[in-house]
Tab-separated table of N, CA and C in Angstrom:
chain	number	residue	atom	x	y	z
A	1	MET	N	-49.573	18.151	-18.295
A	1	MET	CA	-50.011	17.431	-19.473
A	1	MET	C	-48.485	16.620	-19.634
A	2	ILE	N	-48.720	15.615	-20.066
A	2	ILE	CA	-47.639	14.125	-20.499
A	2	ILE	C	-47.972	13.927	-21.494
A	3	TYR	N	-46.424	13.644	-22.467
A	3	TYR	CA	-46.396	13.580	-23.516
A	3	TYR	C	-45.330	11.983	-23.586
A	4	GLN	N	-45.882	11.074	-24.125
A	4	GLN	CA	-45.355	10.049	-24.585
A	4	GLN	C	-44.638	9.609	-25.935
A	5	PHE	N	-43.684	9.778	-25.961
A	5	PHE	CA	-42.883	9.571	-27.263
A	5	PHE	C	-42.777	8.354	-27.241
A	6	ARG	N	-43.301	7.660	-28.755
A	6	ARG	CA	-43.239	6.254	-28.950
A	6	ARG	C	-41.683	5.744	-30.064
A	7	SER	N	-41.246	5.149	-30.499
A	7	SER	CA	-40.698	4.499	-31.699
A	7	SER	C	-40.255	3.284	-31.398
A	8	LYS	N	-40.652	2.279	-32.614
A	8	LYS	CA	-40.225	0.790	-32.516
A	8	LYS	C	-38.751	0.649	-32.390
A	9	ALA	N	-37.960	1.944	-32.609
A	9	ALA	CA	-36.119	1.402	-32.361
A	9	ALA	C	-35.873	1.487	-30.931
A	10	GLY	N	-36.628	2.157	-29.959
A	10	GLY	CA	-36.110	2.181	-28.816
A	10	GLY	C	-37.258	2.355	-27.402
A	11	PRO	N	-37.217	2.568	-26.048
A	11	PRO	CA	-37.692	2.674	-25.415
A	11	PRO	C	-38.678	3.551	-25.481
A	12	ASP	N	-39.957	4.011	-25.008
A	12	ASP	CA	-40.868	5.127	-24.568
A	12	ASP	C	-40.207	5.883	-23.899
A	13	VAL	N	-40.623	7.398	-23.865
A	13	VAL	CA	-40.045	8.365	-23.620
A	13	VAL	C	-41.259	9.437	-23.184
A	14	VAL	N	-40.985	9.576	-21.981
A	14	VAL	CA	-42.421	10.090	-21.266
A	14	VAL	C	-41.942	11.569	-20.640
A	15	MET	N	-42.737	12.510	-21.121
A	15	MET	CA	-41.778	13.935	-20.517
A	15	MET	C	-43.207	14.901	-20.383
A	16	LEU	N	-42.913	16.347	-18.957
A	16	LEU	CA	-43.913	16.627	-19.290
A	16	LEU	C	-43.890	17.897	-19.939
A	17	ALA	N	-44.895	18.403	-19.668
A	17	ALA	CA	-45.828	19.851	-20.954
A	17	ALA	C	-44.151	20.952	-21.223
A	18	ASP	N	-44.153	21.128	-20.032
A	18	ASP	CA	-42.974	22.169	-20.011
A	18	ASP	C	-41.359	21.947	-20.612
A	19	LEU	N	-40.824	20.485	-20.150
A	19	LEU	CA	-39.702	19.781	-21.291
A	19	LEU	C	-40.344	19.773	-22.589
A	20	THR	N	-41.146	19.401	-22.796
A	20	THR	CA	-41.167	19.030	-23.642
A	20	THR	C	-41.883	20.334	-24.843
A	21	LYS	N	-42.594	21.279	-24.554
A	21	LYS	CA	-42.716	22.403	-25.288
A	21	LYS	C	-41.572	23.424	-25.104
A	22	ARG	N	-40.397	23.409	-24.418
A	22	ARG	CA	-38.879	23.523	-24.301
A	22	ARG	C	-38.191	23.379	-25.185
A	23	ILE	N	-38.187	21.680	-25.585
A	23	ILE	CA	-37.533	20.696	-26.988
A	23	ILE	C	-38.406	21.703	-27.810
A	24	PHE	N	-39.366	21.120	-27.943
A	24	PHE	CA	-40.183	21.996	-29.429
A	24	PHE	C	-39.616	23.382	-29.691
A	25	ASP	N	-39.608	23.490	-28.905
A	25	ASP	CA	-39.266	25.073	-29.531
A	25	ASP	C	-37.773	25.301	-30.109
A	26	ILE	N	-36.776	24.818	-29.372
A	26	ILE	CA	-35.828	24.289	-30.220
A	26	ILE	C	-35.817	23.832	-31.398
A	27	LEU	N	-36.367	22.766	-31.868
A	27	LEU	CA	-36.428	22.199	-32.789
A	27	LEU	C	-37.180	23.149	-33.548
A	28	GLY	N	-37.844	23.594	-33.119
A	28	GLY	CA	-38.628	24.682	-34.219
A	28	GLY	C	-39.966	24.148	-34.667
A	29	ARG	N	-40.389	23.400	-34.003
A	29	ARG	CA	-41.703	22.916	-34.436
A	29	ARG	C	-42.768	22.917	-33.252
A	30	PRO	N	-43.994	23.331	-33.957
A	30	PRO	CA	-45.603	23.630	-33.141
A	30	PRO	C	-45.714	22.535	-32.362
A	31	LEU	N	-46.240	22.476	-30.988
A	31	LEU	CA	-46.040	21.221	-30.531
A	31	LEU	C	-47.528	20.681	-30.485
A	32	GLU	N	-47.876	19.805	-30.753
A	32	GLU	CA	-49.651	19.431	-30.676
A	32	GLU	C	-49.925	18.575	-30.133
A	33	PRO	N	-51.039	17.698	-29.820
A	33	PRO	CA	-51.149	16.724	-28.746
A	33	PRO	C	-50.969	15.351	-29.719
A	34	ARG	N	-50.849	15.472	-30.747
A	34	ARG	CA	-50.112	14.407	-31.692
A	34	ARG	C	-49.621	14.783	-32.648
A	35	GLY	N	-48.464	13.809	-32.911
A	35	GLY	CA	-47.747	14.283	-34.036
A	35	GLY	C	-46.780	13.122	-34.646
A	36	ILE	N	-45.503	13.577	-35.999
A	36	ILE	CA	-44.963	12.522	-36.078
A	36	ILE	C	-43.279	13.052	-36.113
A	37	LEU	N	-42.012	12.496	-35.909
A	37	LEU	CA	-40.449	12.913	-36.432
A	37	LEU	C	-40.233	12.343	-37.398
A	38	THR	N	-40.536	12.415	-38.991
A	38	THR	CA	-40.218	11.593	-39.733
A	38	THR	C	-38.696	11.373	-39.979
A	39	VAL	N	-38.729	9.711	-40.353
A	39	VAL	CA	-36.853	9.661	-40.228
A	39	VAL	C	-36.125	10.620	-41.109
A	40	GLU	N	-36.531	11.230	-42.362
A	40	GLU	CA	-35.973	12.371	-43.001
A	40	GLU	C	-35.824	13.235	-42.863
A	41	GLN	N	-36.552	14.065	-40.846
A	41	GLN	CA	-36.466	14.749	-40.481
A	41	GLN	C	-35.611	15.076	-39.443
A	42	LEU	N	-35.292	13.256	-38.665
A	42	LEU	CA	-34.353	13.242	-37.537
A	42	LEU	C	-33.034	13.736	-37.415
A	43	PRO	N	-32.265	13.612	-38.867
A	43	PRO	CA	-30.607	14.534	-38.543
A	43	PRO	C	-30.817	15.817	-38.665
A	44	ASP	N	-31.562	16.460	-38.667
A	44	ASP	CA	-31.256	17.957	-38.440
A	44	ASP	C	-32.359	18.389	-37.383
A	45	LEU	N	-33.491	17.160	-36.393
A	45	LEU	CA	-33.938	17.415	-35.344
A	45	LEU	C	-32.232	17.084	-34.312
A	46	ILE	N	-32.145	16.076	-34.169
A	46	ILE	CA	-30.846	15.979	-33.360
A	46	ILE	C	-30.137	16.649	-33.672
A	47	THR	N	-29.228	17.489	-34.630
A	47	THR	CA	-27.935	18.378	-34.765
A	47	THR	C	-28.906	19.527	-33.801
A	48	ALA	N	-30.200	20.127	-34.038
A	48	ALA	CA	-30.517	21.685	-33.240
A	48	ALA	C	-30.826	21.084	-32.067
A	49	LEU	N	-31.180	20.222	-31.662
A	49	LEU	CA	-31.256	19.681	-30.291
A	49	LEU	C	-29.448	19.721	-29.329
A	50	GLU	N	-28.544	18.994	-30.335
A	50	GLU	CA	-27.428	19.286	-29.713
A	50	GLU	C	-26.980	20.366	-29.190
A	51	THR	N	-26.884	21.168	-30.302
A	51	THR	CA	-26.384	22.454	-30.456
A	51	THR	C	-26.962	23.341	-29.109
A	52	ALA	N	-28.286	23.454	-28.842
A	52	ALA	CA	-28.613	23.844	-27.757
A	52	ALA	C	-28.463	23.432	-26.401
A	53	ILE	N	-28.201	22.184	-26.243
A	53	ILE	CA	-27.485	21.583	-25.348
A	53	ILE	C	-26.156	21.841	-24.961
A	54	LEU	N	-25.262	22.142	-26.143
A	54	LEU	CA	-24.176	22.585	-25.939
A	54	LEU	C	-24.114	23.756	-25.282
A	55	LYS	N	-25.108	25.095	-26.321
A	55	LYS	CA	-24.868	26.110	-25.855
A	55	LYS	C	-25.474	26.389	-24.195
A	56	ASP	N	-26.606	25.402	-23.803
A	56	ASP	CA	-26.714	25.623	-22.882
A	56	ASP	C	-25.062	25.144	-21.360
A	57	LEU	N	-25.016	24.489	-22.106
A	57	LEU	CA	-24.023	23.952	-21.133
A	57	LEU	C	-22.445	25.379	-21.234
A	58	GLU	N	-22.650	25.432	-22.054
A	58	GLU	CA	-21.295	26.637	-22.294
A	58	GLU	C	-21.929	28.100	-21.346
A	59	GLU	N	-23.202	28.420	-21.392
A	59	GLU	CA	-24.124	29.327	-20.815
A	59	GLU	C	-24.085	29.135	-19.061
A	60	ARG	N	-23.976	27.441	-18.965
A	60	ARG	CA	-23.844	27.113	-17.154
A	60	ARG	C	-22.776	27.400	-16.855
A	61	THR	N	-22.024	27.042	-17.703
A	61	THR	CA	-20.248	27.034	-17.932
A	61	THR	C	-19.883	28.656	-16.802
A	62	LYS	N	-20.451	29.517	-17.864
A	62	LYS	CA	-19.993	30.886	-17.437
A	62	LYS	C	-20.609	31.347	-16.125
A	63	ALA	N	-22.062	31.283	-16.210
A	63	ALA	CA	-22.550	31.468	-14.894
A	63	ALA	C	-21.885	31.114	-13.652
A	64	ASN	N	-21.466	29.632	-13.859
A	64	ASN	CA	-20.824	28.862	-12.624
A	64	ASN	C	-19.596	29.919	-12.300
A	65	ASP	N	-18.830	30.557	-13.564
A	65	ASP	CA	-17.573	31.012	-12.969
A	65	ASP	C	-18.005	32.765	-12.712
A	66	GLU	N	-19.044	33.221	-12.854
A	66	GLU	CA	-20.271	34.707	-12.326
A	66	GLU	C	-20.153	34.173	-10.802
A	67	SER	N	-20.361	32.786	-10.832
A	67	SER	CA	-21.184	32.339	-9.556
A	67	SER	C	-19.765	32.432	-7.964
A	68	GLU	N	-18.619	32.403	-8.388
A	68	GLU	CA	-17.523	31.942	-7.828
A	68	GLU	C	-17.664	33.381	-7.505
A	69	LYS	N	-17.486	34.366	-8.507
A	69	LYS	CA	-17.594	35.774	-8.158
A	69	LYS	C	-18.926	36.488	-7.419
A	70	GLY	N	-20.087	35.777	-7.110
A	70	GLY	CA	-20.912	36.238	-5.985
A	70	GLY	C	-22.552	35.990	-7.095
A	71	ALA	N	-22.663	35.407	-8.612
A	71	ALA	CA	-23.950	35.731	-8.292
A	71	ALA	C	-24.606	34.730	-8.448
A	72	GLU	N	-26.030	34.202	-8.467
A	72	GLU	CA	-26.370	33.466	-8.499
A	72	GLU	C	-25.799	32.493	-9.027
A	73	LYS	N	-25.984	30.685	-8.294
A	73	LYS	CA	-25.541	29.890	-9.228
A	73	LYS	C	-26.771	29.061	-9.833
A	74	PRO	N	-26.649	28.489	-11.096
A	74	PRO	CA	-27.753	27.908	-11.965
A	74	PRO	C	-28.647	26.407	-11.270
A	75	LYS	N	-29.531	25.972	-11.390
A	75	LYS	CA	-30.152	25.018	-10.493
A	75	LYS	C	-29.799	24.086	-11.716
A	76	LEU	N	-28.951	22.822	-11.044
A	76	LEU	CA	-28.580	21.319	-11.431
A	76	LEU	C	-30.050	20.823	-12.598
A	77	ALA	N	-30.814	20.886	-11.835
A	77	ALA	CA	-32.099	20.060	-12.248
A	77	ALA	C	-32.405	20.593	-13.434
A	78	ASP	N	-31.853	21.778	-13.788
A	78	ASP	CA	-32.660	22.461	-14.869
A	78	ASP	C	-32.016	22.613	-16.382
A	79	ARG	N	-30.802	21.467	-16.483
A	79	ARG	CA	-29.900	21.501	-17.235
A	79	ARG	C	-30.937	20.542	-18.406
A	80	LEU	N	-30.388	21.053	-19.297
A	80	LEU	CA	-31.287	21.062	-20.827
A	80	LEU	C	-30.847	19.989	-21.009
A	81	GLY	N	-28.972	19.278	-20.795
A	81	GLY	CA	-28.858	18.352	-21.243
A	81	GLY	C	-29.040	16.794	-20.475
A	82	GLN	N	-29.225	17.183	-19.770
A	82	GLN	CA	-29.659	16.093	-18.481
A	82	GLN	C	-31.301	16.056	-18.560
A	83	ARG	N	-31.753	16.769	-19.110
A	83	ARG	CA	-33.705	16.546	-19.250
A	83	ARG	C	-33.624	16.051	-20.067
A	84	ALA	N	-33.227	16.259	-21.613
A	84	ALA	CA	-33.457	16.283	-22.793
A	84	ALA	C	-32.981	14.388	-23.365
A	85	TYR	N	-31.737	14.560	-22.739
A	85	TYR	CA	-31.271	12.990	-23.010
A	85	TYR	C	-31.949	11.828	-23.431
A	86	PRO	N	-32.892	11.207	-22.559
A	86	PRO	CA	-33.600	10.375	-23.219
A	86	PRO	C	-34.557	10.786	-24.094
A	87	PHE	N	-34.711	12.040	-24.934
A	87	PHE	CA	-35.280	11.753	-25.927
A	87	PHE	C	-34.543	12.148	-27.523
A	88	LEU	N	-33.328	12.633	-26.314
A	88	LEU	CA	-32.510	12.880	-27.570
A	88	LEU	C	-31.867	11.494	-28.479
A	89	GLU	N	-31.691	10.441	-27.179
A	89	GLU	CA	-31.565	9.020	-27.419
A	89	GLU	C	-32.275	8.498	-28.235
A	90	LEU	N	-33.628	8.689	-28.124
A	90	LEU	CA	-34.751	8.111	-28.734
A	90	LEU	C	-34.677	8.657	-30.272
A	91	MET	N	-34.354	10.004	-30.670
A	91	MET	CA	-34.192	9.848	-32.274
A	91	MET	C	-33.408	9.508	-32.689
A	92	LYS	N	-32.290	9.274	-31.858
A	92	LYS	CA	-30.686	9.150	-32.400
A	92	LYS	C	-30.914	7.519	-32.876
A	93	GLN	N	-31.941	6.717	-31.928
A	93	GLN	CA	-32.145	5.092	-32.305
A	93	GLN	C	-32.748	5.045	-33.515
A	94	SER	N	-33.566	6.093	-33.058
A	94	SER	CA	-34.962	6.050	-34.756
A	94	SER	C	-34.282	6.016	-35.864
A	95	LYS	N	-33.282	7.079	-35.866
A	95	LYS	CA	-32.677	7.569	-37.126
A	95	LYS	C	-31.616	6.278	-37.539
A	96	ALA	N	-31.230	5.455	-36.750
A	96	ALA	CA	-30.002	4.725	-36.455
A	96	ALA	C	-31.239	3.368	-37.313
A	97	LYS	N	-32.474	2.804	-37.152
A	97	LYS	CA	-33.207	2.276	-37.454
A	97	LYS	C	-34.091	2.305	-37.952
A	98	ASP	N	-34.282	4.073	-39.057
A	98	ASP	CA	-35.029	3.932	-39.997
A	98	ASP	C	-36.739	4.423	-39.401
A	99	GLU	N	-36.826	4.595	-38.296
A	99	GLU	CA	-37.951	4.489	-37.488
A	99	GLU	C	-38.525	6.252	-37.205
A	100	PRO	N	-39.370	6.613	-37.585
A	100	PRO	CA	-40.237	7.579	-36.695
A	100	PRO	C	-40.527	7.611	-35.600
A	101	VAL	N	-40.441	8.478	-34.783
A	101	VAL	CA	-41.116	8.700	-33.756
A	101	VAL	C	-42.740	9.700	-34.009
A	102	MET	N	-43.132	9.068	-32.898
A	102	MET	CA	-44.900	9.580	-32.568
A	102	MET	C	-45.098	9.709	-30.779
A	103	TRP	N	-46.437	10.308	-31.230
A	103	TRP	CA	-46.648	10.799	-29.651
A	103	TRP	C	-47.940	11.270	-29.821
A	104	GLY	N	-48.867	10.657	-29.298
A	104	GLY	CA	-50.094	10.794	-29.111
A	104	GLY	C	-51.219	10.339	-29.717
A	105	VAL	N	-50.391	8.643	-30.105
A	105	VAL	CA	-51.180	7.937	-31.093
A	105	VAL	C	-51.502	6.489	-30.146
């Protein structure tokens, strides 16, 4: 399934279900076919996603250090920061312009 996120503050963001589910798990929200992230919710959601991205980066750095010792190296395509960046930017733009983020509408 594909999710399309919209806001008057920025361009639409399209994500596949696997990434969307991962992000919504991080945000502590259930993933529903349609919904809204209100302006009041955005600051906490942005912080939660940024924290998860930093944690993912730290874990990958640690894994890269271990890979030099023979462990398997993580795939770059799976980096949370790279994959979640457009959605994070949409939330930041929406917060700055006091606009909600909606999907499924």
